[in-house]
Coordinates of C-alpha atoms in Angstrom, one line a residue:
Q16 CA 87.9 81.1 97.3
V17 CA 90.4 78.2 96.3
Q18 CA 89.4 74.8 97.0
L19 CA 91.6 71.8 97.2
V20 CA 90.3 68.2 96.7
E21 CA 92.7 65.3 97.6
S22 CA 92.5 61.4 96.6
G23 CA 94.7 58.7 96.7
G24 CA 95.1 57.7 100.3
G25 CA 94.4 54.0 101.6
L26 CA 95.9 50.9 103.2
V27 CA 99.2 49.6 102.0
Q28 CA 101.7 47.4 103.2
A29 CA 105.0 48.2 104.2
G30 CA 107.4 48.8 101.2
G31 CA 104.3 49.5 98.8
S32 CA 103.4 52.1 97.0
L33 CA 100.5 55.0 96.8
R34 CA 100.0 58.1 94.7
L35 CA 98.1 60.9 96.0
A36 CA 96.6 63.8 93.9
C37 CA 95.2 67.2 95.1
A38 CA 93.0 69.1 92.7
A39 CA 92.7 72.5 92.9
S40 CA 90.0 74.9 91.7
G41 CA 90.7 78.3 89.9
R42 CA 92.2 79.3 86.4
T43 CA 95.7 80.5 87.8
F44 CA 96.8 77.2 89.2
S45 CA 100.0 77.7 87.6
R46 CA 100.9 80.8 89.6
Y47 CA 100.6 78.9 92.7
A48 CA 103.1 77.2 94.8
M49 CA 101.8 73.7 96.1
G50 CA 102.7 71.1 98.8
W51 CA 102.1 68.3 100.9
F52 CA 101.8 67.9 104.8
R53 CA 101.3 65.5 106.8
R54 CA 99.7 64.6 110.3
A55 CA 100.6 61.7 112.1
P56 CA 98.2 60.2 115.2
G57 CA 99.0 62.4 118.3
K58 CA 101.6 64.7 116.6
E59 CA 101.7 68.0 114.8
R60 CA 101.5 68.8 111.2
K61 CA 104.6 68.3 109.3
F62 CA 106.1 69.7 105.9
V63 CA 106.3 66.9 103.7
A64 CA 107.4 68.5 100.3
A65 CA 106.7 71.9 98.1
I66 CA 107.0 72.5 94.5
N67 CA 106.7 76.2 93.2
R68 CA 105.8 77.9 90.4
S69 CA 108.9 76.8 88.4
G70 CA 108.8 73.4 89.1
E71 CA 111.4 73.3 91.8
C72 CA 111.0 71.0 94.5
T73 CA 112.0 70.9 98.3
Y74 CA 111.5 67.7 100.5
D75 CA 111.6 67.2 104.2
A76 CA 114.9 65.1 103.6
A77 CA 115.2 63.4 106.8
S78 CA 111.9 61.7 106.7
V79 CA 111.0 61.3 102.8
K80 CA 113.6 62.2 100.4
G81 CA 114.7 59.5 97.8
R82 CA 111.2 57.7 98.7
F83 CA 108.7 60.4 97.9
T84 CA 108.2 62.6 94.5
I85 CA 105.9 65.7 94.4
S86 CA 105.1 67.0 90.5
R87 CA 102.4 69.3 89.3
D88 CA 100.1 69.1 86.0
N89 CA 99.2 72.6 85.5
A90 CA 96.8 71.8 82.6
K91 CA 94.8 69.7 85.1
N92 CA 95.3 71.9 87.9
T93 CA 96.8 69.2 89.9
V94 CA 99.7 68.2 92.1
Y95 CA 100.8 64.9 93.0
L96 CA 102.8 63.0 95.6
Q97 CA 104.4 60.0 94.1
M98 CA 105.1 57.6 97.8
N99 CA 107.3 54.7 97.5
G100 CA 109.0 52.3 99.9
L101 CA 106.4 53.0 102.4
K102 CA 106.8 52.6 105.9
P103 CA 104.5 52.3 109.1
E104 CA 105.7 55.7 110.2
D105 CA 104.3 57.2 107.3
T106 CA 100.8 56.5 108.6
A107 CA 99.4 59.9 108.5
V108 CA 96.6 62.3 107.1
Y109 CA 98.1 64.0 104.0
Y110 CA 96.9 67.7 103.4
C111 CA 97.6 69.4 100.2
A112 CA 98.5 72.9 100.6
L113 CA 98.2 75.7 98.4
D114 CA 99.8 79.3 98.4
P115 CA 100.4 82.4 96.3
I116 CA 103.6 82.7 96.8
V117 CA 105.4 79.8 98.5
V118 CA 104.7 76.8 100.4
D119 CA 107.6 75.8 103.2
R120 CA 107.7 74.4 106.7
R121 CA 105.9 77.8 107.6
G122 CA 102.7 76.3 106.0
A123 CA 100.6 77.7 103.3
A124 CA 97.3 80.0 102.8
Y125 CA 95.1 77.2 101.8
W126 CA 94.5 73.5 102.9
G127 CA 92.7 70.6 101.6
Q128 CA 90.8 68.2 103.9
G129 CA 93.3 65.2 103.9
T130 CA 93.5 61.8 102.8
Q131 CA 94.2 59.2 105.3
V132 CA 97.4 56.9 104.6
T133 CA 97.7 53.8 106.5
V134 CA 100.8 51.7 106.1
S135 CA 100.8 48.0 107.8
S136 CA 103.9 46.5 108.8

């Protein structure tokens, strides 16, 4: 059973930065695709970014590309989301996702509990 634990959320002013981290259990982390989704108040959960086993990254270009960067450290079983230039519309619960094959807009096999990010104007 895979477990994902997110950290790094919090309250930040517009224009600020946060780095989210997601630690995954298991010994085969490097074989998994990882990603981040978010759910804003009153809205559906949406894809933010993903990184595959080879380190190739994809982003929801319309909302975060150029401001957010996803990365992974296989030695630490951890995936990160560096968020710069935060905007109030980035306020959401951010979820870490893991899949043995691919993480994309369709979702993933495993999910974390989520971490709250609040951006004040």
